[in-house]
Structures are given as structure tokens and as C-alpha cells.
PDB file of C-alpha atoms in Angstrom:
ATOM      1  CA  MET A  14       0.000   0.000   0.000  1.00  0.00           C
ATOM      2  CA  SER A  15       1.476   3.326  -0.994  1.00  0.00           C
ATOM      3  CA  THR A  16       2.037   5.948   1.647  1.00  0.00           C
ATOM      4  CA  ASP A  17       0.113   8.451  -0.512  1.00  0.00           C
ATOM      5  CA  MET A  18      -3.095   6.424  -0.107  1.00  0.00           C
ATOM      6  CA  TRP A  19      -2.923   6.893   3.664  1.00  0.00           C
ATOM      7  CA  GLN A  20      -1.450  10.450   3.480  1.00  0.00           C
ATOM      8  CA  VAL A  21       1.501   9.334   5.598  1.00  0.00           C
ATOM      9  CA  ASP A  22       3.883  11.850   4.070  1.00  0.00           C
ATOM     10  CA  ASP A  23       1.685  14.662   5.418  1.00  0.00           C
ATOM     11  CA  LEU A  24       2.189  13.655   9.047  1.00  0.00           C
ATOM     12  CA  ASP A  25       3.830  16.200  11.329  1.00  0.00           C
ATOM     13  CA  LEU A  26       6.032  13.569  12.914  1.00  0.00           C
ATOM     14  CA  GLY A  27       7.909  16.081  15.044  1.00  0.00           C
ATOM     15  CA  GLY A  28       4.659  17.506  16.382  1.00  0.00           C
ATOM     16  CA  TYR A  29       3.315  14.024  17.147  1.00  0.00           C
ATOM     17  CA  LEU A  30       6.459  12.931  18.977  1.00  0.00           C
ATOM     18  CA  GLY A  31       6.468  16.241  20.804  1.00  0.00           C
ATOM     19  CA  ARG A  32       2.996  15.496  22.143  1.00  0.00           C
ATOM     20  CA  LEU A  33       4.302  12.165  23.437  1.00  0.00           C
ATOM     21  CA  GLY A  34       7.468  13.678  24.864  1.00  0.00           C
ATOM     22  CA  LEU A  35       9.624  11.298  22.830  1.00  0.00           C
ATOM     23  CA  ALA A  36      12.474  11.560  20.372  1.00  0.00           C
ATOM     24  CA  ALA A  37      12.548   9.628  17.097  1.00  0.00           C
ATOM     25  CA  ARG A  38      14.245   6.236  17.446  1.00  0.00           C
ATOM     26  CA  ALA A  39      15.230   3.557  14.970  1.00  0.00           C
ATOM     27  CA  PRO A  40      12.718   0.698  14.672  1.00  0.00           C
ATOM     28  CA  GLY A  41      13.053  -1.876  17.439  1.00  0.00           C
ATOM     29  CA  ARG A  42      10.912  -3.688  19.992  1.00  0.00           C
ATOM     30  CA  GLU A  43      11.886  -1.432  22.891  1.00  0.00           C
ATOM     31  CA  ALA A  44      11.239   1.691  20.828  1.00  0.00           C
ATOM     32  CA  LEU A  45       7.890   0.323  19.625  1.00  0.00           C
ATOM     33  CA  ASP A  46       6.782  -0.547  23.157  1.00  0.00           C
ATOM     34  CA  GLU A  47       7.767   2.932  24.333  1.00  0.00           C
ATOM     35  CA  LEU A  48       5.876   4.628  21.510  1.00  0.00           C
ATOM     36  CA  HIS A  49       2.740   2.528  22.002  1.00  0.00           C
ATOM     37  CA  GLU A  50       2.542   3.129  25.745  1.00  0.00           C
ATOM     38  CA  ALA A  51       3.258   6.837  25.381  1.00  0.00           C
ATOM     39  CA  HIS A  52       0.489   7.180  22.796  1.00  0.00           C
ATOM     40  CA  VAL A  53      -2.064   5.344  24.946  1.00  0.00           C
ATOM     41  CA  ARG A  54      -1.189   7.386  28.034  1.00  0.00           C
ATOM     42  CA  THR A  55      -1.123  10.719  26.173  1.00  0.00           C
ATOM     43  CA  PHE A  56      -4.410  10.607  24.254  1.00  0.00           C
ATOM     44  CA  THR A  57      -7.754   9.673  25.753  1.00  0.00           C
ATOM     45  CA  PHE A  58      -9.929   7.081  24.155  1.00  0.00           C
ATOM     46  CA  ASP A  59     -13.224   8.941  23.797  1.00  0.00           C
ATOM     47  CA  ASP A  60     -16.276   9.387  21.601  1.00  0.00           C
ATOM     48  CA  ILE A  61     -16.950  12.990  22.594  1.00  0.00           C
ATOM     49  CA  ASP A  62     -17.376  14.331  19.061  1.00  0.00           C
ATOM     50  CA  VAL A  63     -19.677  11.490  18.024  1.00  0.00           C
ATOM     51  CA  PHE A  64     -21.701  11.843  21.240  1.00  0.00           C
ATOM     52  CA  LEU A  65     -22.084  15.571  20.535  1.00  0.00           C
ATOM     53  CA  GLY A  66     -23.193  14.883  16.962  1.00  0.00           C
ATOM     54  CA  GLN A  67     -20.161  16.548  15.409  1.00  0.00           C
ATOM     55  CA  PRO A  68     -18.033  13.667  14.100  1.00  0.00           C
ATOM     56  CA  GLY A  69     -15.022  14.784  12.106  1.00  0.00           C
ATOM     57  CA  GLY A  70     -13.147  12.902   9.445  1.00  0.00           C
ATOM     58  CA  VAL A  71     -10.830   9.964  10.025  1.00  0.00           C
ATOM     59  CA  ASP A  72      -8.344  10.846   7.296  1.00  0.00           C
ATOM     60  CA  LEU A  73      -4.871  11.700   8.554  1.00  0.00           C
ATOM     61  CA  ALA A  74      -5.272  15.462   8.074  1.00  0.00           C
ATOM     62  CA  ALA A  75      -8.376  15.603  10.269  1.00  0.00           C
ATOM     63  CA  VAL A  76      -6.967  13.289  12.921  1.00  0.00           C
ATOM     64  CA  GLN A  77      -3.644  15.087  13.029  1.00  0.00           C
ATOM     65  CA  GLU A  78      -5.313  18.472  13.533  1.00  0.00           C
ATOM     66  CA  LYS A  79      -7.337  17.054  16.409  1.00  0.00           C
ATOM     67  CA  PHE A  80      -4.684  14.975  18.198  1.00  0.00           C
ATOM     68  CA  VAL A  81      -1.431  16.748  17.403  1.00  0.00           C
ATOM     69  CA  GLY A  82      -2.864  20.222  16.997  1.00  0.00           C
ATOM     70  CA  ARG A  83      -5.311  20.280  19.918  1.00  0.00           C
ATOM     71  CA  GLY A  84      -4.188  17.417  22.130  1.00  0.00           C
ATOM     72  CA  ARG A  85      -7.587  15.760  21.909  1.00  0.00           C
ATOM     73  CA  GLY A  86      -8.245  12.032  21.852  1.00  0.00           C
ATOM     74  CA  GLY A  87     -10.767  10.006  19.912  1.00  0.00           C
ATOM     75  CA  TYR A  88     -11.786   6.465  19.086  1.00  0.00           C
ATOM     76  CA  CYS A  89     -10.156   3.560  17.281  1.00  0.00           C
ATOM     77  CA  PHE A  90     -10.207   4.843  13.684  1.00  0.00           C
ATOM     78  CA  GLU A  91      -8.518   8.057  14.771  1.00  0.00           C
ATOM     79  CA  HIS A  92      -5.960   6.480  17.101  1.00  0.00           C
ATOM     80  CA  SER A  93      -4.912   3.767  14.667  1.00  0.00           C
ATOM     81  CA  THR A  94      -4.803   6.101  11.658  1.00  0.00           C
ATOM     82  CA  LEU A  95      -2.398   8.405  13.472  1.00  0.00           C
ATOM     83  CA  PHE A  96      -0.343   5.644  15.063  1.00  0.00           C
ATOM     84  CA  ALA A  97       0.056   3.732  11.797  1.00  0.00           C
ATOM     85  CA  ALA A  98       1.239   6.873   9.994  1.00  0.00           C
ATOM     86  CA  ALA A  99       3.804   7.611  12.707  1.00  0.00           C
ATOM     87  CA  LEU A 100       5.097   4.046  12.584  1.00  0.00           C
ATOM     88  CA  GLU A 101       5.504   4.144   8.816  1.00  0.00           C
ATOM     89  CA  ARG A 102       7.349   7.448   8.985  1.00  0.00           C
ATOM     90  CA  LEU A 103       9.673   5.929  11.583  1.00  0.00           C
ATOM     91  CA  GLY A 104      10.473   3.020   9.275  1.00  0.00           C
ATOM     92  CA  TYR A 105       8.217   0.215  10.530  1.00  0.00           C
ATOM     93  CA  HIS A 106       6.408  -2.242   8.262  1.00  0.00           C
ATOM     94  CA  VAL A 107       2.717  -1.601   8.912  1.00  0.00           C
ATOM     95  CA  ILE A 108      -0.568  -3.271   7.956  1.00  0.00           C
ATOM     96  CA  ARG A 109      -3.891  -1.740   8.962  1.00  0.00           C
ATOM     97  CA  ARG A 110      -6.521  -4.224  10.150  1.00  0.00           C
ATOM     98  CA  LEU A 111     -10.227  -4.135  10.942  1.00  0.00           C
ATOM     99  CA  GLY A 112     -11.973  -6.258  13.523  1.00  0.00           C
ATOM    100  CA  ARG A 113     -15.161  -6.905  15.440  1.00  0.00           C
ATOM    101  CA  VAL A 114     -15.771  -5.946  19.056  1.00  0.00           C
ATOM    102  CA  GLY A 115     -17.727  -8.431  21.167  1.00  0.00           C
ATOM    103  CA  ASP A 116     -17.994 -12.135  21.850  1.00  0.00           C
ATOM    104  CA  PRO A 117     -19.656 -14.558  19.399  1.00  0.00           C
ATOM    105  CA  ALA A 118     -20.407 -16.841  22.351  1.00  0.00           C
ATOM    106  CA  ASP A 119     -22.885 -14.407  23.902  1.00  0.00           C
ATOM    107  CA  GLY A 120     -24.265 -12.790  20.759  1.00  0.00           C
ATOM    108  CA  SER A 121     -22.510  -9.459  21.257  1.00  0.00           C
ATOM    109  CA  LEU A 122     -20.301  -9.662  18.167  1.00  0.00           C
ATOM    110  CA  GLN A 123     -20.490  -6.465  16.113  1.00  0.00           C
ATOM    111  CA  GLY A 124     -19.608  -5.419  12.564  1.00  0.00           C
ATOM    112  CA  ARG A 125     -16.064  -4.672  11.379  1.00  0.00           C
ATOM    113  CA  THR A 126     -15.916  -1.366  13.218  1.00  0.00           C
ATOM    114  CA  HIS A 127     -12.687  -1.678  15.199  1.00  0.00           C
ATOM    115  CA  MET A 128      -9.307  -0.702  13.787  1.00  0.00           C
ATOM    116  CA  VAL A 129      -5.865  -1.916  14.873  1.00  0.00           C
ATOM    117  CA  VAL A 130      -2.354  -1.833  13.447  1.00  0.00           C
ATOM    118  CA  GLU A 131      -0.138  -4.827  12.746  1.00  0.00           C
ATOM    119  CA  VAL A 132       3.628  -4.404  12.690  1.00  0.00           C
ATOM    120  CA  THR A 133       6.173  -6.924  11.444  1.00  0.00           C
ATOM    121  CA  LEU A 134       9.452  -6.466  13.287  1.00  0.00           C
ATOM    122  CA  ASP A 135      12.458  -8.799  13.033  1.00  0.00           C
ATOM    123  CA  GLY A 136      10.198 -11.482  11.578  1.00  0.00           C
ATOM    124  CA  GLN A 137       7.619 -11.239  14.380  1.00  0.00           C
ATOM    125  CA  ARG A 138       4.058 -10.045  13.893  1.00  0.00           C
ATOM    126  CA  LEU A 139       2.855  -7.650  16.583  1.00  0.00           C
ATOM    127  CA  LEU A 140      -0.656  -6.325  17.202  1.00  0.00           C
ATOM    128  CA  CYS A 141      -0.797  -2.639  18.160  1.00  0.00           C
ATOM    129  CA  ASP A 142      -4.145  -1.604  19.628  1.00  0.00           C
ATOM    130  CA  PRO A 143      -3.901   2.024  20.778  1.00  0.00           C
ATOM    131  CA  GLY A 144      -7.597   2.827  20.270  1.00  0.00           C
ATOM    132  CA  PHE A 145      -9.596   0.480  22.473  1.00  0.00           C
ATOM    133  CA  GLY A 146     -11.367   1.582  25.643  1.00  0.00           C
ATOM    134  CA  MET A 147      -9.356  -0.816  27.814  1.00  0.00           C
ATOM    135  CA  SER A 148      -6.334  -0.732  25.545  1.00  0.00           C
ATOM    136  CA  VAL A 149      -3.155  -2.717  25.859  1.00  0.00           C
ATOM    137  CA  LEU A 150      -0.193  -0.568  26.815  1.00  0.00           C
ATOM    138  CA  ARG A 151       2.218  -2.327  24.490  1.00  0.00           C
ATOM    139  CA  PRO A 152       1.914  -4.498  21.374  1.00  0.00           C
ATOM    140  CA  MET A 153       0.900  -8.152  21.600  1.00  0.00           C
ATOM    141  CA  PRO A 154       2.510 -10.942  19.564  1.00  0.00           C
ATOM    142  CA  VAL A 155       0.218 -12.216  16.820  1.00  0.00           C
ATOM    143  CA  ALA A 156       0.656 -15.851  17.824  1.00  0.00           C
ATOM    144  CA  HIS A 157      -1.781 -18.428  19.159  1.00  0.00           C
ATOM    145  CA  GLY A 158      -1.746 -18.485  22.942  1.00  0.00           C
ATOM    146  CA  ALA A 159       0.495 -15.430  23.288  1.00  0.00           C
ATOM    147  CA  GLN A 160       0.131 -13.715  26.657  1.00  0.00           C
ATOM    148  CA  ASP A 161       1.455 -10.509  28.136  1.00  0.00           C
ATOM    149  CA  ASP A 162       1.488  -9.193  31.691  1.00  0.00           C
ATOM    150  CA  HIS A 163       2.698  -5.596  31.679  1.00  0.00           C
ATOM    151  CA  LEU A 164       2.452  -3.691  34.957  1.00  0.00           C
ATOM    152  CA  GLY A 165      -0.144  -6.212  36.074  1.00  0.00           C
ATOM    153  CA  TRP A 166      -2.460  -5.789  33.050  1.00  0.00           C
ATOM    154  CA  ARG A 167      -2.910  -9.245  31.476  1.00  0.00           C
ATOM    155  CA  TYR A 168      -3.892  -9.954  27.860  1.00  0.00           C
ATOM    156  CA  ARG A 169      -3.800 -12.913  25.480  1.00  0.00           C
ATOM    157  CA  VAL A 170      -4.202 -13.576  21.768  1.00  0.00           C
ATOM    158  CA  ASP A 171      -5.620 -16.758  20.222  1.00  0.00           C
ATOM    159  CA  ARG A 172      -6.228 -17.915  16.674  1.00  0.00           C
ATOM    160  CA  GLU A 173      -9.835 -19.109  16.360  1.00  0.00           C
ATOM    161  CA  ASP A 174     -12.170 -19.422  13.370  1.00  0.00           C
ATOM    162  CA  GLU A 175      -9.577 -17.799  11.057  1.00  0.00           C
ATOM    163  CA  VAL A 176      -9.408 -14.603  13.125  1.00  0.00           C
ATOM    164  CA  TRP A 177      -7.200 -13.383  15.941  1.00  0.00           C
ATOM    165  CA  ARG A 178      -9.110 -12.951  19.190  1.00  0.00           C
ATOM    166  CA  MET A 179      -7.815 -10.685  21.925  1.00  0.00           C
ATOM    167  CA  ARG A 180      -8.873 -11.168  25.527  1.00  0.00           C
ATOM    168  CA  ARG A 181      -8.060  -9.520  28.824  1.00  0.00           C
ATOM    169  CA  TRP A 182      -7.983 -11.030  32.292  1.00  0.00           C
ATOM    170  CA  ARG A 183     -10.950  -9.854  34.334  1.00  0.00           C
ATOM    171  CA  ASP A 184     -12.601 -11.203  37.475  1.00  0.00           C
ATOM    172  CA  GLY A 185     -10.742 -14.490  37.365  1.00  0.00           C
ATOM    173  CA  GLY A 186     -11.292 -15.255  33.686  1.00  0.00           C
ATOM    174  CA  TRP A 187     -10.472 -14.223  30.130  1.00  0.00           C
ATOM    175  CA  GLN A 188     -12.955 -11.666  28.771  1.00  0.00           C
ATOM    176  CA  MET A 189     -13.324 -11.269  25.000  1.00  0.00           C
ATOM    177  CA  MET A 190     -12.340  -7.846  23.647  1.00  0.00           C
ATOM    178  CA  HIS A 191     -12.330  -8.152  19.874  1.00  0.00           C
ATOM    179  CA  SER A 192     -11.435 -10.338  16.915  1.00  0.00           C
ATOM    180  CA  VAL A 193      -9.250  -9.139  14.048  1.00  0.00           C
ATOM    181  CA  ASP A 194      -9.252 -10.563  10.530  1.00  0.00           C
ATOM    182  CA  GLU A 195      -6.591 -10.421   7.820  1.00  0.00           C
ATOM    183  CA  LEU A 196      -8.622  -8.936   4.958  1.00  0.00           C
ATOM    184  CA  LEU A 197      -7.192  -6.049   2.980  1.00  0.00           C
ATOM    185  CA  VAL A 198      -8.097  -2.652   4.455  1.00  0.00           C
ATOM    186  CA  LEU A 199      -8.342   0.470   2.295  1.00  0.00           C
ATOM    187  CA  PRO A 200      -9.029   4.042   3.412  1.00  0.00           C
ATOM    188  CA  VAL A 201     -12.595   3.768   2.097  1.00  0.00           C
ATOM    189  CA  ASP A 202     -13.220   0.808   4.425  1.00  0.00           C
ATOM    190  CA  VAL A 203     -12.227   2.929   7.409  1.00  0.00           C
ATOM    191  CA  GLU A 204     -14.353   5.832   6.189  1.00  0.00           C
ATOM    192  CA  ILE A 205     -17.431   3.621   5.774  1.00  0.00           C
ATOM    193  CA  ALA A 206     -16.984   1.956   9.174  1.00  0.00           C
ATOM    194  CA  HIS A 207     -16.536   5.375  10.792  1.00  0.00           C
ATOM    195  CA  TYR A 208     -19.626   6.728   9.058  1.00  0.00           C
ATOM    196  CA  TYR A 209     -21.774   3.898  10.380  1.00  0.00           C
ATOM    197  CA  THR A 210     -20.328   4.102  13.894  1.00  0.00           C
ATOM    198  CA  SER A 211     -20.632   7.879  14.134  1.00  0.00           C
ATOM    199  CA  THR A 212     -24.043   8.422  12.504  1.00  0.00           C
ATOM    200  CA  HIS A 213     -26.244   5.333  12.743  1.00  0.00           C
ATOM    201  CA  PRO A 214     -28.997   5.902  15.332  1.00  0.00           C
ATOM    202  CA  THR A 215     -28.364   2.551  17.031  1.00  0.00           C
ATOM    203  CA  SER A 216     -24.616   3.107  17.374  1.00  0.00           C
ATOM    204  CA  HIS A 217     -23.418   2.721  20.945  1.00  0.00           C
ATOM    205  CA  PHE A 218     -21.248   5.811  20.587  1.00  0.00           C
ATOM    206  CA  LYS A 219     -24.210   7.959  19.580  1.00  0.00           C
ATOM    207  CA  ARG A 220     -26.012   7.187  22.846  1.00  0.00           C
ATOM    208  CA  THR A 221     -23.213   6.614  25.348  1.00  0.00           C
ATOM    209  CA  LEU A 222     -20.488   9.044  26.318  1.00  0.00           C
ATOM    210  CA  MET A 223     -17.192   7.246  26.899  1.00  0.00           C
ATOM    211  CA  ILE A 224     -13.917   8.747  28.078  1.00  0.00           C
ATOM    212  CA  THR A 225     -11.100   6.471  29.219  1.00  0.00           C
ATOM    213  CA  ARG A 226      -7.473   6.890  30.132  1.00  0.00           C
ATOM    214  CA  HIS A 227      -4.590   4.897  31.587  1.00  0.00           C
ATOM    215  CA  LEU A 228      -3.361   6.889  34.585  1.00  0.00           C
ATOM    216  CA  PRO A 229      -0.146   5.892  36.398  1.00  0.00           C
ATOM    217  CA  ASP A 230      -1.893   3.738  39.014  1.00  0.00           C
ATOM    218  CA  ARG A 231      -5.296   2.959  37.497  1.00  0.00           C
ATOM    219  CA  HIS A 232      -7.446   2.854  34.405  1.00  0.00           C
ATOM    220  CA  VAL A 233     -10.476   5.152  34.465  1.00  0.00           C
ATOM    221  CA  THR A 234     -13.633   4.945  32.369  1.00  0.00           C
ATOM    222  CA  VAL A 235     -16.243   7.706  32.614  1.00  0.00           C
ATOM    223  CA  THR A 236     -19.587   7.582  30.849  1.00  0.00           C
ATOM    224  CA  HIS A 237     -22.507  10.000  31.026  1.00  0.00           C
ATOM    225  CA  ALA A 238     -23.905   7.894  33.879  1.00  0.00           C
ATOM    226  CA  ALA A 239     -21.156   5.841  35.539  1.00  0.00           C
ATOM    227  CA  LEU A 240     -17.566   5.689  36.723  1.00  0.00           C
ATOM    228  CA  THR A 241     -15.339   2.601  36.521  1.00  0.00           C
ATOM    229  CA  VAL A 242     -11.876   2.526  38.057  1.00  0.00           C
ATOM    230  CA  ARG A 243      -9.703  -0.522  37.474  1.00  0.00           C
ATOM    231  CA  ARG A 244      -6.496  -1.369  39.289  1.00  0.00           C
ATOM    232  CA  THR A 245      -4.281  -4.411  38.992  1.00  0.00           C
ATOM    233  CA  ASP A 246      -4.075  -4.910  42.758  1.00  0.00           C
ATOM    234  CA  ALA A 247      -7.627  -4.153  43.889  1.00  0.00           C
ATOM    235  CA  PRO A 248     -11.240  -4.942  43.001  1.00  0.00           C
ATOM    236  CA  THR A 249     -12.829  -2.860  40.250  1.00  0.00           C
ATOM    237  CA  GLU A 250     -14.802   0.154  41.439  1.00  0.00           C
ATOM    238  CA  HIS A 251     -17.997   0.729  39.491  1.00  0.00           C
ATOM    239  CA  ARG A 252     -20.670   3.176  40.584  1.00  0.00           C
ATOM    240  CA  PRO A 253     -23.126   5.774  39.274  1.00  0.00           C
ATOM    241  CA  LEU A 254     -21.690   9.159  38.393  1.00  0.00           C
ATOM    242  CA  ARG A 255     -22.656  11.800  40.955  1.00  0.00           C
ATOM    243  CA  ASP A 256     -24.296  15.080  39.991  1.00  0.00           C
ATOM    244  CA  GLY A 257     -21.677  17.510  38.713  1.00  0.00           C
ATOM    245  CA  GLU A 258     -18.904  14.905  38.826  1.00  0.00           C
ATOM    246  CA  LEU A 259     -18.329  14.677  35.073  1.00  0.00           C
ATOM    247  CA  ALA A 260     -16.746  18.141  35.027  1.00  0.00           C
ATOM    248  CA  ASP A 261     -14.280  17.045  37.698  1.00  0.00           C
ATOM    249  CA  TRP A 262     -13.251  13.981  35.726  1.00  0.00           C
ATOM    250  CA  LEU A 263     -12.673  16.068  32.614  1.00  0.00           C
ATOM    251  CA  ARG A 264      -9.947  17.789  34.654  1.00  0.00           C
ATOM    252  CA  VAL A 265      -8.500  14.570  36.095  1.00  0.00           C
ATOM    253  CA  LEU A 266      -8.350  12.946  32.657  1.00  0.00           C
ATOM    254  CA  GLU A 267      -7.010  16.175  31.151  1.00  0.00           C
ATOM    255  CA  VAL A 268      -9.521  16.433  28.318  1.00  0.00           C
ATOM    256  CA  PRO A 269      -8.682  19.684  26.455  1.00  0.00           C
ATOM    257  CA  LEU A 270     -12.126  20.967  25.517  1.00  0.00           C
ATOM    258  CA  THR A 271     -13.042  24.546  24.719  1.00  0.00           C
ATOM    259  CA  PRO A 272     -15.492  26.164  27.184  1.00  0.00           C
ATOM    260  CA  ASP A 273     -18.266  25.811  24.611  1.00  0.00           C
ATOM    261  CA  GLU A 274     -17.495  22.140  23.963  1.00  0.00           C
ATOM    262  CA  GLU A 275     -17.403  21.386  27.668  1.00  0.00           C
ATOM    263  CA  GLN A 276     -20.730  23.078  28.344  1.00  0.00           C
ATOM    264  CA  ARG A 277     -22.392  21.278  25.447  1.00  0.00           C
ATOM    265  CA  LEU A 278     -20.924  17.986  26.621  1.00  0.00           C
ATOM    266  CA  LEU A 279     -22.155  18.453  30.194  1.00  0.00           C
ATOM    267  CA  THR A 280     -25.621  19.383  28.941  1.00  0.00           C
ATOM    268  CA  ARG A 281     -25.811  16.467  26.490  1.00  0.00           C
ATOM    269  CA  ALA A 282     -24.539  13.986  29.112  1.00  0.00           C
ATOM    270  CA  ALA A 283     -27.119  15.157  31.656  1.00  0.00           C
ATOM    271  CA  GLU A 284     -29.904  14.803  29.083  1.00  0.00           C
ATOM    272  CA  GLU A 285     -28.825  11.290  28.117  1.00  0.00           C
ATOM    273  CA  ALA A 286     -28.494  10.227  31.762  1.00  0.00           C
ATOM    274  CA  ALA A 287     -31.993  11.508  32.514  1.00  0.00           C
ATOM    275  CA  ALA A 288     -33.455   9.795  29.440  1.00  0.00           C
ATOM    276  CA  GLN A 289     -32.018   6.416  30.435  1.00  0.00           C
ATOM    277  CA  VAL A 290     -33.299   6.449  34.016  1.00  0.00           C
TER     278      VAL A 290
END
């Protein structure tokens, strides 16, 4: 796939690395792990723009303006588009992949509306997943039965039914996250998946605010109605969001909204919370 098709040459690599607080390094596993974790910790996973009914584009120019220019986060199409472009500019061999969130065993399997990045490095295939709500902090080997335990966060990858399934350890068992196939992905595929996810009336992201971030000692998920705090050494905290608390979490998670965006978000979240009672 040519770099022109994905607009990779237009990436402000210096600006991107500056956001992460990193210097450019030659391709290598340590450098890749560092880049992946820095990206996940720097940019929130969120659906704020979709929730507000103002979804932007997922081409590199739009994503770069949002992430690099404004320090905002986004969801999988945005994260993986930006991360893949940075990897290519740094000299990595990259393949963009689409997958399905959910578990076929319980009927929750969705359409091909999740995007990840595969890297081949020193003959090893690695799955980079910077744009998932409970994202891995570093790439996972694309190998059946591969497991990783980084800072206490446990994940595994298995080959099943001709797809790669990723799971995370939760409550004493392996919980399905998503399954990734190996079909060719073109920019139009990403655009179509994004259009469905950001505009279809039944889309989860249209009806549910989601903001997540890996903080140094915990992973936090905030919705319009609930708070979930996960730690590797303690039970998960899950409770309803208190009145006025969303604004506080926007500060804790360092979400750089304009005053107008924040007010519209607080209003929209309150309306959705009331409607779902």
C-alpha cells in the first residue's frame, strides 16, 4: 500500500512525537513498546465528538489536527490512523486491520468497526491496539496463545475461526475484547466503518459518552452515567456518576475541551443520563 493512499507523508512527525514527549528512534521492539505506551497514556480514548453529533473525518489530516494540533483524543479509527502513519514514517512495516468488538459466544459480536495496526518487526508479527477503551499498553505478539502481563495488566491472543481474538484477564477469567481478521483494508473501508459508527442511530457511541485513560496507578472509564476505576491490585470500582462529577473527571483525565465544547458535553450527558433512568 502506498504511503500516498494513507497520506503518511503529510504527518507532522515532530509535532506528534512532541505530544508524546519522545524523540525519534530507529525501529526496534523497545522503541515500539515505548511509543505505544506513550500514545495510549497521552491521548484519551473517547467518543466525545460522536456523542455531541459533530463527528469529524478519520483521514490523517483531520486526525492530526485534532490529536497533534489540539491534544484531543478520539476512538479507534482516529488512534490507529495516526499511530500507523507515525510508525511508517519511523520506518516500521505496517498493515492496517479491521476487527469486530464483542464475543460470538454471547451474541454481542459487532460489525467490522474496530481498527488496529499490525507491525512486522524482526520477523515477528505484533498487534498494536492504541484505540480500544481498555487498551493494551504495548503491542501483543500475533501468535496463538500469546500472553502478556505488563504492569499487572494481562492480555492474550488466540487464533480461532480464522481470526485473531484478543482477551483480557478480568474477574478471574479471560474476557473477550475483539477479533481481528486479515482482509485487505483500504481508506474507504475505514471511512465507511466510521460513518456507520458515528451516525447510525443505534450506534453505541451515539447514545453513550465514553472517556477512558490509563493513569499511572489505574485505568479510568467515565460515561454519562457511571464511573469505573480498574487497578491491577484491587477490586474494580464501578458506581453511578454523581451530579456535577463529570466536570471534575474532565480535569482529572485532562480532556482539552473549549469552554463551549465542555458546556455542550455536560448538557448532552445530563440529558442522556436523565433519558435512560
